[in-house]
XYZ file of C-alpha atoms in Angstrom:
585
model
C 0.000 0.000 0.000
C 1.320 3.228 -1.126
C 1.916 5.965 1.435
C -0.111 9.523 1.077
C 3.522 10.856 -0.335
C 4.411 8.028 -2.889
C 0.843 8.357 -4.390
C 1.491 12.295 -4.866
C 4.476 11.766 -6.141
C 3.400 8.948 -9.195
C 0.186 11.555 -9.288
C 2.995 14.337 -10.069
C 4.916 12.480 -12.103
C 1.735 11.186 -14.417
C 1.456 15.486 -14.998
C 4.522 15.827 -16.034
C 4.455 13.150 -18.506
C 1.695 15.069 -19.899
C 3.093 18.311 -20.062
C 6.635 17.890 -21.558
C 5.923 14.816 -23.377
C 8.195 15.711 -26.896
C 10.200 17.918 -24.572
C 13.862 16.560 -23.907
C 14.740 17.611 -20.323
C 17.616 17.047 -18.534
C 16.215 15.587 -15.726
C 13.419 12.739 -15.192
C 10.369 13.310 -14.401
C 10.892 11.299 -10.972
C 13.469 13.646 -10.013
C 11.564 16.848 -11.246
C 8.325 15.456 -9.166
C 10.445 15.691 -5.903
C 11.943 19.103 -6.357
C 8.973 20.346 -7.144
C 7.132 18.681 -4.026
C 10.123 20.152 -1.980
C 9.832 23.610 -3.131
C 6.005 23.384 -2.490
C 7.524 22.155 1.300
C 5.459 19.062 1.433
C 7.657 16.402 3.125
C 7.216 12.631 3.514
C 5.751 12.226 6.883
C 2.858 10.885 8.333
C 0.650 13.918 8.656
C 0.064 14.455 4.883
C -3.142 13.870 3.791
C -5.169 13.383 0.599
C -7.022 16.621 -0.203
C -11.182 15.675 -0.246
C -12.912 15.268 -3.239
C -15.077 17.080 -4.735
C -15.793 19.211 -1.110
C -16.537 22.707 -1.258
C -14.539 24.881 0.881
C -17.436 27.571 0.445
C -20.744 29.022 1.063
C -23.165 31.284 0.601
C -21.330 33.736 3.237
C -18.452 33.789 0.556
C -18.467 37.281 -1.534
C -15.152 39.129 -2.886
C -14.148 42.725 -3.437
C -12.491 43.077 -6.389
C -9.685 46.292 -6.019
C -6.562 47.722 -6.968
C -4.410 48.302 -3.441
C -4.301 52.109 -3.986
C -7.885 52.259 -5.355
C -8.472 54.172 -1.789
C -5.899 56.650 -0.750
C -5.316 58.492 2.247
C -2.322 61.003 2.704
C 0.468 60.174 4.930
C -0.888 56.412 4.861
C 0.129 53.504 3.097
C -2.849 52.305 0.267
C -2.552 49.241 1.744
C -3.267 50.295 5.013
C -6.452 52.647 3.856
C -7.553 49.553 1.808
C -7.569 47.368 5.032
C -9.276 50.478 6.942
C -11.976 50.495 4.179
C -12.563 46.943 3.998
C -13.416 47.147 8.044
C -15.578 50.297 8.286
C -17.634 49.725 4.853
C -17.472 46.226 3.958
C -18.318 44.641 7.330
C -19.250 41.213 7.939
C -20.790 41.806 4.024
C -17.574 40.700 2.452
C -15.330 38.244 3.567
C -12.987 37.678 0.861
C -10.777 40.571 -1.102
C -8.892 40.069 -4.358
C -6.227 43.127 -4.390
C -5.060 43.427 -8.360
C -1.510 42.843 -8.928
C 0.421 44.407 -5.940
C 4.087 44.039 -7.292
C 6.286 46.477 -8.575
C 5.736 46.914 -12.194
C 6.187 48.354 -15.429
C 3.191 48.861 -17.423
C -0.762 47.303 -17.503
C -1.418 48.691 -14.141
C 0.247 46.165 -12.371
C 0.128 42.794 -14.919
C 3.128 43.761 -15.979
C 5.271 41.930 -13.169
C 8.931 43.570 -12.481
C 9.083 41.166 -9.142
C 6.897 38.779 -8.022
C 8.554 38.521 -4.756
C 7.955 41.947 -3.374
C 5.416 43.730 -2.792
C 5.043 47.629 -4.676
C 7.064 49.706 -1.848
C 4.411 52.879 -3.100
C 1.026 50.468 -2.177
C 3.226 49.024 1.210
C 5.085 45.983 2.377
C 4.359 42.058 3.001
C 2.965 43.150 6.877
C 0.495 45.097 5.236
C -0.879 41.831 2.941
C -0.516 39.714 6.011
C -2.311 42.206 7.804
C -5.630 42.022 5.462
C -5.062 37.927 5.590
C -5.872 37.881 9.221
C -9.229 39.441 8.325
C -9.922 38.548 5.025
C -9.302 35.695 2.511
C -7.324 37.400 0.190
C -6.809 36.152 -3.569
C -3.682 37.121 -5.151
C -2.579 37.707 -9.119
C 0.131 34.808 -10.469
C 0.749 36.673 -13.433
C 1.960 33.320 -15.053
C 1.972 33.655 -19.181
C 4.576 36.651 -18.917
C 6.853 38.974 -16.864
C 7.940 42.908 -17.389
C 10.452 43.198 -19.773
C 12.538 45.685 -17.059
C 12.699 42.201 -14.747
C 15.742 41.390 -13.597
C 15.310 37.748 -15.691
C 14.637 39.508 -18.849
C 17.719 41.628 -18.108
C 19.868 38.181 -17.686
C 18.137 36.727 -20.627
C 19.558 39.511 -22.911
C 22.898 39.728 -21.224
C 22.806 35.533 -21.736
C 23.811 34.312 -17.922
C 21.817 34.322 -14.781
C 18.788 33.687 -13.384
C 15.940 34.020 -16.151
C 18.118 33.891 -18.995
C 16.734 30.591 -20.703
C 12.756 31.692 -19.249
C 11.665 32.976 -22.738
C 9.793 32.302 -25.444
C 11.667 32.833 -28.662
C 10.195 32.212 -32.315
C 11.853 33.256 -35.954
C 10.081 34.724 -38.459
C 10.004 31.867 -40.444
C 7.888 30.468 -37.962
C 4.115 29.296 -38.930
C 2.235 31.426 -36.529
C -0.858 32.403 -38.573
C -3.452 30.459 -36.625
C -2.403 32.026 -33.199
C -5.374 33.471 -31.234
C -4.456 36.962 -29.495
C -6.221 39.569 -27.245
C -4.365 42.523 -28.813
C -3.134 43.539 -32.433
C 0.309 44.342 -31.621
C 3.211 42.728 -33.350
C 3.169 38.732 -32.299
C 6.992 39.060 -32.004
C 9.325 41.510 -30.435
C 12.805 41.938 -32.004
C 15.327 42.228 -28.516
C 19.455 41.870 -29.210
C 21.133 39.998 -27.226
C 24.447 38.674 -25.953
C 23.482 35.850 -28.335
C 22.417 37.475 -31.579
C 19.044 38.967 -32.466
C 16.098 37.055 -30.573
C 12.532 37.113 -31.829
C 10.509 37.022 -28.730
C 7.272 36.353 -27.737
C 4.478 38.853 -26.545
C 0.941 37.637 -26.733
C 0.048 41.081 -24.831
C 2.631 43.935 -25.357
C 6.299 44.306 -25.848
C 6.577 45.383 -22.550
C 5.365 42.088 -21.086
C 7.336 39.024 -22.433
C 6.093 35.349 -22.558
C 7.470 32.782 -20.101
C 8.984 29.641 -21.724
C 7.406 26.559 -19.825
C 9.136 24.152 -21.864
C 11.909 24.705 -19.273
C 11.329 22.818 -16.018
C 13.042 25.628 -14.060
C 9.954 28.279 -15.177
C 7.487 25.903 -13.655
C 9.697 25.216 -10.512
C 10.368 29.295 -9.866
C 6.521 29.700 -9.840
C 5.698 27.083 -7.602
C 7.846 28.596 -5.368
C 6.161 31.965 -5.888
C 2.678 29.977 -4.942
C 4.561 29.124 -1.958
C 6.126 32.188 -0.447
C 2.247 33.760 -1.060
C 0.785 30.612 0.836
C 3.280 31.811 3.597
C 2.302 35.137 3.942
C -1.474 33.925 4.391
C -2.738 34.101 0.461
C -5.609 31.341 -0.363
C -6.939 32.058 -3.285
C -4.788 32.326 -6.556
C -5.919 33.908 -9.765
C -4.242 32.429 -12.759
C -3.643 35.170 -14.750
C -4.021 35.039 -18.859
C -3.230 31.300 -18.049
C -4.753 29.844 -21.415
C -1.988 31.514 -23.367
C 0.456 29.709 -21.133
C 1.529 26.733 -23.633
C 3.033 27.900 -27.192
C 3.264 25.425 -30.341
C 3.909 26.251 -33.668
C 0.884 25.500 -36.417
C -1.676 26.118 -33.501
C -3.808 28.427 -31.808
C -1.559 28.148 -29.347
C -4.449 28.658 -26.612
C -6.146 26.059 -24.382
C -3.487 23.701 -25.230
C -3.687 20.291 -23.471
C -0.199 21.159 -21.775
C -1.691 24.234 -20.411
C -4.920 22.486 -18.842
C -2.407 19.990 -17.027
C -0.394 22.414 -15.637
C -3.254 23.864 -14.168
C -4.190 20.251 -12.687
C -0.406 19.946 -11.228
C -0.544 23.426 -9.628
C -3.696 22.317 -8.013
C -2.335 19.424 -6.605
C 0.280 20.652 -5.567
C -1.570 23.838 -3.712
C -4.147 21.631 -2.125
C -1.686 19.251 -0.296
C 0.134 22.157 0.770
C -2.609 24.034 2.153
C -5.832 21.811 2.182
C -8.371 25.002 1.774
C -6.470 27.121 -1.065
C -7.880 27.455 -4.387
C -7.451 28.175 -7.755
C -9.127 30.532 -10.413
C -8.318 30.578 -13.530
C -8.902 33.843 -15.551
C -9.662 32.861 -18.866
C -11.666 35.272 -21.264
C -12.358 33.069 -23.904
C -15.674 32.006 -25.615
C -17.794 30.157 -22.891
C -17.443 26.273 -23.770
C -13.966 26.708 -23.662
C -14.011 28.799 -20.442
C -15.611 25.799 -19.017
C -13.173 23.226 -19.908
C -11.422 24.844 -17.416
C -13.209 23.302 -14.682
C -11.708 19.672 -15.911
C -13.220 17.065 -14.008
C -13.088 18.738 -10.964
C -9.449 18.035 -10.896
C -7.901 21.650 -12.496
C -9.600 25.088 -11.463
C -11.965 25.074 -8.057
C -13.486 28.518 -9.573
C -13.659 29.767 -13.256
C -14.810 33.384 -14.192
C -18.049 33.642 -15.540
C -17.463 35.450 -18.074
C -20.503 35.665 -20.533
C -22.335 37.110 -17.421
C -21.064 40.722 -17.788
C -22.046 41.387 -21.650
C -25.262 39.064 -21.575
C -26.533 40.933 -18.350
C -25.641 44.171 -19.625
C -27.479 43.603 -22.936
C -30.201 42.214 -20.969
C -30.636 45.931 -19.084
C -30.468 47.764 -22.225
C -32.779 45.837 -24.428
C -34.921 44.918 -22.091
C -35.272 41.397 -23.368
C -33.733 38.505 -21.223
C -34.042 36.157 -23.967
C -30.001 35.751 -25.185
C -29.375 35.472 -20.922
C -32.032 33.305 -19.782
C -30.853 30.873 -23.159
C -27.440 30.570 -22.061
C -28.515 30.221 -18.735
C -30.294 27.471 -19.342
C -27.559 25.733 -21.272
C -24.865 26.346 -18.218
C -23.972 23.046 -16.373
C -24.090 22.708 -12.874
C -20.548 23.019 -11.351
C -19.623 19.999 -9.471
C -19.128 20.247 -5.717
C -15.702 21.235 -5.265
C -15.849 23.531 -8.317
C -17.580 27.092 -8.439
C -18.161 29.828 -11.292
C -17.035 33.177 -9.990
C -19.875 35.761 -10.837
C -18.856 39.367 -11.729
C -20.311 41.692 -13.765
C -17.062 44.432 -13.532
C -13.889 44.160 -13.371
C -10.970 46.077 -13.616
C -10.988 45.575 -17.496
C -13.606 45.958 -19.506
C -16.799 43.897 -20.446
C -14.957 41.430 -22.479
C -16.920 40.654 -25.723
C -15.726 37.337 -27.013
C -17.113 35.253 -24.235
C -20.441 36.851 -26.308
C -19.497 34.936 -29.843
C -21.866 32.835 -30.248
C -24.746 33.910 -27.678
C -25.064 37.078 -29.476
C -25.477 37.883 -32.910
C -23.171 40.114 -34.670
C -25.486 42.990 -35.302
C -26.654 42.495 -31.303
C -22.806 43.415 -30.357
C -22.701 46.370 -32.536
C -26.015 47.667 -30.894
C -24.406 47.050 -27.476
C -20.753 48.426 -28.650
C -22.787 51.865 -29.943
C -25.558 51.791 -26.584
C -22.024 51.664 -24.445
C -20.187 54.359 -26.512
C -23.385 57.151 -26.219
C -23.014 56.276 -22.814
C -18.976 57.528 -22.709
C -17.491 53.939 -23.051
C -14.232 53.513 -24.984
C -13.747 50.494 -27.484
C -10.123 47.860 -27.281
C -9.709 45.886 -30.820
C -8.673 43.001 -31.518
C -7.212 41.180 -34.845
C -9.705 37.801 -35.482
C -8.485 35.019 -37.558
C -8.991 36.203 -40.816
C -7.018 39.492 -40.093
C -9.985 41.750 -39.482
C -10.503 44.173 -36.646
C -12.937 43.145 -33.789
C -14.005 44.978 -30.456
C -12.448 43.114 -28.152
C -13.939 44.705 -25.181
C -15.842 47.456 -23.656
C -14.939 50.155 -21.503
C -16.592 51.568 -19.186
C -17.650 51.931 -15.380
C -20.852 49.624 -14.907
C -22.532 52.550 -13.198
C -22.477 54.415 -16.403
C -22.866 51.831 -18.940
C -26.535 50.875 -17.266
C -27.327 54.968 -17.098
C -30.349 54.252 -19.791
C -31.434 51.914 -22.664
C -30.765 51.582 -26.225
C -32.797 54.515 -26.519
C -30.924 56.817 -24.388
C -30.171 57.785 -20.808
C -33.159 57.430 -17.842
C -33.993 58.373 -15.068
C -33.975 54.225 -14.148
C -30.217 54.011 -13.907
C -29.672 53.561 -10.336
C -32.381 50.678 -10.456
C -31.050 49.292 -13.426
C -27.848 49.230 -11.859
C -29.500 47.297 -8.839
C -31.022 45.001 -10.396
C -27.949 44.068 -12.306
C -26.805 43.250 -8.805
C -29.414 41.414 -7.568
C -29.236 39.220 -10.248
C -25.646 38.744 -10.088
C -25.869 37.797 -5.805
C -28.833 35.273 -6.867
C -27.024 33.236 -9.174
C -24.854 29.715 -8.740
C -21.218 30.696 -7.595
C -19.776 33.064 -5.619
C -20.305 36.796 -6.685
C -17.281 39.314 -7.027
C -18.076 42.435 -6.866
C -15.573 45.674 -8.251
C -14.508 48.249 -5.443
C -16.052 50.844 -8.217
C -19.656 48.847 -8.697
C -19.882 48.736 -4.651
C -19.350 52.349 -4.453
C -20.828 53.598 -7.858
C -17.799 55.512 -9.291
C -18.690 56.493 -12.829
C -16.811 56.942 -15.749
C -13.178 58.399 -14.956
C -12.380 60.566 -18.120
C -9.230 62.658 -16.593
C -7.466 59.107 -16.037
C -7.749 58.055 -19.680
C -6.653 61.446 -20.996
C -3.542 61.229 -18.597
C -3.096 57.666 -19.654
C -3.780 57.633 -23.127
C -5.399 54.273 -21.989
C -8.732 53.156 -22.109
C -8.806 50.927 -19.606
C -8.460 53.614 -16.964
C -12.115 54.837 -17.548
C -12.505 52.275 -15.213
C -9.716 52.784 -12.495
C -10.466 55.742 -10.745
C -8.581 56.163 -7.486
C -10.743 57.711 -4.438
C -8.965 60.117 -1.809
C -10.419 58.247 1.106
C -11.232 61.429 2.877
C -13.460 62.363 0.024
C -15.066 59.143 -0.621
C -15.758 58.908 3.102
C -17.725 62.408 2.855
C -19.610 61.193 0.047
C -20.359 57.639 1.687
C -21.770 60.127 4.600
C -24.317 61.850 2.589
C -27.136 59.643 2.358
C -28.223 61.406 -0.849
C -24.943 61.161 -3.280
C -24.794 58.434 -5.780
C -22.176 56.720 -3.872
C -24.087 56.497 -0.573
C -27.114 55.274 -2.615
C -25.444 52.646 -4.288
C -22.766 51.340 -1.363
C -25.951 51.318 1.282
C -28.436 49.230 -1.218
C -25.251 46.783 -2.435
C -24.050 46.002 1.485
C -27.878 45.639 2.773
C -28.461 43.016 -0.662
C -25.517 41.056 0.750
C -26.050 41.074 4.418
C -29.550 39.282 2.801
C -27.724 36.896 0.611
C -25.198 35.483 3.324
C -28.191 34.176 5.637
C -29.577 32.189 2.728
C -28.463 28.431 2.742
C -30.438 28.397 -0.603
C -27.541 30.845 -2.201
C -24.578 28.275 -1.231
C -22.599 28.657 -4.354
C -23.234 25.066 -5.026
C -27.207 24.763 -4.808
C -30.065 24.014 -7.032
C -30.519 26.254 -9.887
C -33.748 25.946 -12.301
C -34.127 28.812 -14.801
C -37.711 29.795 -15.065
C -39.493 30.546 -18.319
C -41.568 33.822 -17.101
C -40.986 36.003 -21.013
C -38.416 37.896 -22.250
C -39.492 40.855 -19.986
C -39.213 38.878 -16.454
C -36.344 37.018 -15.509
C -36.047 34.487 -13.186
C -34.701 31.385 -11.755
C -34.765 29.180 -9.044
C -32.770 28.160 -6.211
C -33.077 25.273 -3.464
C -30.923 24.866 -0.502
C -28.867 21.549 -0.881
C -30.366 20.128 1.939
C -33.855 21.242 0.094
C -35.014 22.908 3.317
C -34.969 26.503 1.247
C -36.728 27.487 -2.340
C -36.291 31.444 -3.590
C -37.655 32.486 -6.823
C -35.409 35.199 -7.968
C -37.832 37.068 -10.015
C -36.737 40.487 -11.788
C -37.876 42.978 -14.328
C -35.829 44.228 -16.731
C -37.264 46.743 -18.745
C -38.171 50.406 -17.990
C -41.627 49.645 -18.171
C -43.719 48.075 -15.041
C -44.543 43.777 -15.829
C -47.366 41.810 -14.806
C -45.967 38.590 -12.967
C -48.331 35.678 -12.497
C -47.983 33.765 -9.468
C -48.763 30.391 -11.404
C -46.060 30.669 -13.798
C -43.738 30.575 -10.678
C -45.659 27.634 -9.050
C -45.055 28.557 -5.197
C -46.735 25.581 -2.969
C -49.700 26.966 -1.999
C -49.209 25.420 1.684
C -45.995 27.473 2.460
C -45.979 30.811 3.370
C -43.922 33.082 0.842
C -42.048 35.996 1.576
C -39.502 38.425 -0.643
C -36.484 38.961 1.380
C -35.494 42.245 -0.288
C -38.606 43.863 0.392
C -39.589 42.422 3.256
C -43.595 41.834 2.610
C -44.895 38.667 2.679
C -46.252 37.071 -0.580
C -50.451 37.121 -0.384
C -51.666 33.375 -2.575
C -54.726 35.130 -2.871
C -53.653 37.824 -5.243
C -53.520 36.449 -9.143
C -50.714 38.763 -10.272
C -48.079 40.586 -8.743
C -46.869 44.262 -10.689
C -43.671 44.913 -10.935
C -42.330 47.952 -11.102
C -39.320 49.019 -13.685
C -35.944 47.135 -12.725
C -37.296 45.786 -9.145
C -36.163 42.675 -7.613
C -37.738 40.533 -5.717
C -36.195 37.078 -3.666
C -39.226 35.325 -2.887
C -38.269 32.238 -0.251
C -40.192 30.526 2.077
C -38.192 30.620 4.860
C -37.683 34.371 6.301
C -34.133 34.439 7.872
């Protein structure tokens, strides 16, 4: 009978087969397997034990703030340190878990442009201050893994040809067959960089300034498992794979989702959960939605995947008024297994990607949304498709603004709109991340992108805390509205065993002007019909069509009222929400 250890180890070594067969290394995969298990610091003793299966280390009281560390900033005080000050006096008990955007020194993309992954940006503050938040939050952390800065001190070595980082690069030639690769940008594939060893061609799925990582070489792989390790250390639990589908390059392919790159995922999780038995992965992966879900594996590679046709299908939703592309896809979304989650998020620190859309909406429905979002200030990132033509690769945009009216213009329904987006969003199957921004209703931040020339900072502002906690005290500013009605939907949502990430979900067929679906507790004790409008134009909702047992007694937890049988129809009025459960909590 193998021991706990010698079973990791053949489990290890069966990844690595996978992942360099056709690779010649210079060491076997035996001896790779245990230097790998020793960085991770999992020894052969006794007290190492096989991760459970399929067991979710989550519930319904599991929501995450999405936030740059100096997206609050207080003079004379470290951003990390007004962050952490934030978090307590207007998060609460509301929000348990915090994912704080890349926090390492850097060069460019606002932090995914890594100069040194093992230090921590001395102008956002120091490890204490992470290790601080850890103590009160679960706090996910960026492995930036498909590419570093190119002012790191590996790229440095790799064009001076000696030290550590000099053979961690992806180089092609120009001869190269790379016509069927599958980018997120329309830069130049290849960057031309002189080195110590002639003129090098290298890689740069994203921008010249951030240079693709070479995982063909064992010692790549090895330097970030350590990196997952110091993090683990310093009380990180959550890691978000960044850009992680470009990971594995191949000449003649796509050169995305490659088999290599789904089993390195698998071997990082393995090697995470015997580490630290309650750490997870998420993989960020905006790519059309069945190959987003692939990502899941068989419950053996990511614990969470983004959900990311949520945020354009939602959005559409709100400014057509018609629910039919979102209650479709819906529909069509498999349950996650237990020990798997989708992570729900409507905004982000990027935009509202668009090609998680291909497919669930037509081409003339994107340009509709793509000209709603631009009368509404948004900015437009392109893309080159396969057959060389431009594409909008995603929208930007604050969420506050981009719901501010219909396709027929601005409203007076945008706070409700916004709302309702919301409530929608807390309802659903998985565990709901919400942007600092959405949670406090910043809008569109036009002074950043003119000082930026980019337009992802429309999105980005950064709040002088002092301000933002003047405008959080006036019940009657947009922020105050927004941050009171957002904290009050979660302290709802976290008492509801029927919103564990991993319950029943039914989607109901109430029109293409009423959404809804259903949720049941997993011990079937709780039902909630999430019911919403979502048009500017009250909706007639028939009781029947929900079929509520007559013998319970019914009660929406948002408003508060309880649910009468005896009335036929219920109006709703433009954008409202209603959770309708039968157990009052």
């Amino acid at each position: 009978m193998l021991s706990v250890y010698e079973q990791l180890v053949e489990r290890v070594e069966h990844h690595l087969n996978v992942i360099y067969e056709g690779v010649k290394l210079d060491t076997s995969y035996a001896e790779l397997s245990k230097q790998l298990l020793d960085t991770m610091c999992i020894d052969n003793n006794e007290l190492l034990i096989e991760p459970k299966r399929h067991h979710n280390n989550w519930d319904q009281k599991d929501v995450m703030l999405i936030t740059y560390g100096d997206s609050v900033e207080k003079a004379g005080e470290k951003p990390l340190h007004s962050l952490h000050n934030f978090l307590t006096e207007y998060c609460g008990d509301a929000i348990n878990s915090v994912h704080i955007l890349p926090f390492f020194p850097y060069s460019s993309d606002d932090g995914f442009s890594v100069i040194d992954y093992s230090s921590v940006n001395e102008a956002l503050g120091g490890w204490d201050d992470i290790l601080a938040i850890t103590q009160d939050y679960r706090v996910m952390s960026d492995v930036v893994i498909n590419h570093c800065s190119s002012r790191s001190a590996w790229f440095e070595n790799f064009i001076k040809g000696e030290g550590p980082g000099s053979d961690f690069f992806y180089t092609a030639s120009l001869e190269d067959d790379i016509s069927q690769v599958v980018r997120p940008r329309t830069s130049d594939l290849l960057r031309l960089t002189k080195t110590a060893h002639g003129e090098m061609q290298v890689w740069c799925t994203f921008s010249h300034d951030q240079v693709d990582f070479d995982f063909r070489n064992p010692a790549v792989l090895d330097t970030f498992v350590s990196i997952i390790r110091q993090y683990l250390d310093t009380g990180i639990r959550i890691f978000r794979l960044d850009a992680v589908a470009f990971l594995w390059k191949k000449m003649g392919t796509s050169c995305i989702n490659l088999e290599q790159t789904h089993e390195v995922v698998r071997l990082l999780r393995t090697l995470i959960e015997h580490a630290v038995s309650d750490a997870v992965i998420i993989t960020e992966t905006n790519i059309p939605n069945r190959q987003n879900l692939t990502y899941f594996g068989n419950a053996n590679e990511a614990h969470g995947i983004y959900n990311f046709s949520l945020p354009p299908l939602l959005v559409n939703t709100l400014v057509t008024g018609s629910c039919k592309h979102l209650k479709a896809w819906l529909g069509s979304m498999p349950p996650a297994q237990n020990g798997t989650f989708f992570f729900n998020f409507i905004a982000s620190h990027d935009g509202i990607g668009l090609r998680p859309a291909e497919g669930l909406l037509q081409d003339h429905e994107l340009t509709d949304l793509v000209n709603t979002m631009q009368n509404f200030g948004g900015r437009i990132s392109w893309r080159t498709s396969e057959d060389g033509k431009q594409k909008a690769y995603e929208i930007n945009i604050a969420l506050y603004d981009a719901l501010q009216g219909t396709v027929k213009g601005t409203d007076k329904w945008g706070l409700e709109r916004f709302i309702c987006a919301h409530s929608i969003m807390f309802g659903l199957e998985g565990i709901p991340g919400i942007y600092i921004h959405s949670l406090l209703g910043t809008g569109n931040d036009y002074e950043k992108v003119k000082n930026t020339s980019q337009n992802r900072s429309i999105n980005r502002h950064k709040w002088d805390y002092t301000k933002l906690q003047e405008q959080l005290a006036s019940p009657f500013s947009q922020n105050a509205k927004v941050h009171d009605r957002m904290i009050k939907l979660l302290n709802i949502r976290k008492e509801q065993a029927a919103f564990h990430p991993s319950a029943t979900q039914f989607t109901l067929q109430l029109g293409d002007h009423i959404f809804g679906f259903w949720r049941q507790s997993m011990d079937r004790s709780q039902s909630i019909f999430c019911i919403f409008n979502v048009t500017d134009e009250p909706q007639n909702l028939r009781l029947s069509d929900m079929n509520l047992i007559g013998t319970d007694i019914w009660f929406d937890l948002i408003s508060g009222h309880t649910m009468s049988m005896e009335d036929i129809e219920y109006q709703l009025t433009p954008y409202q929400s209603m959770w309708i459960s039968n157990i009052r909590t």
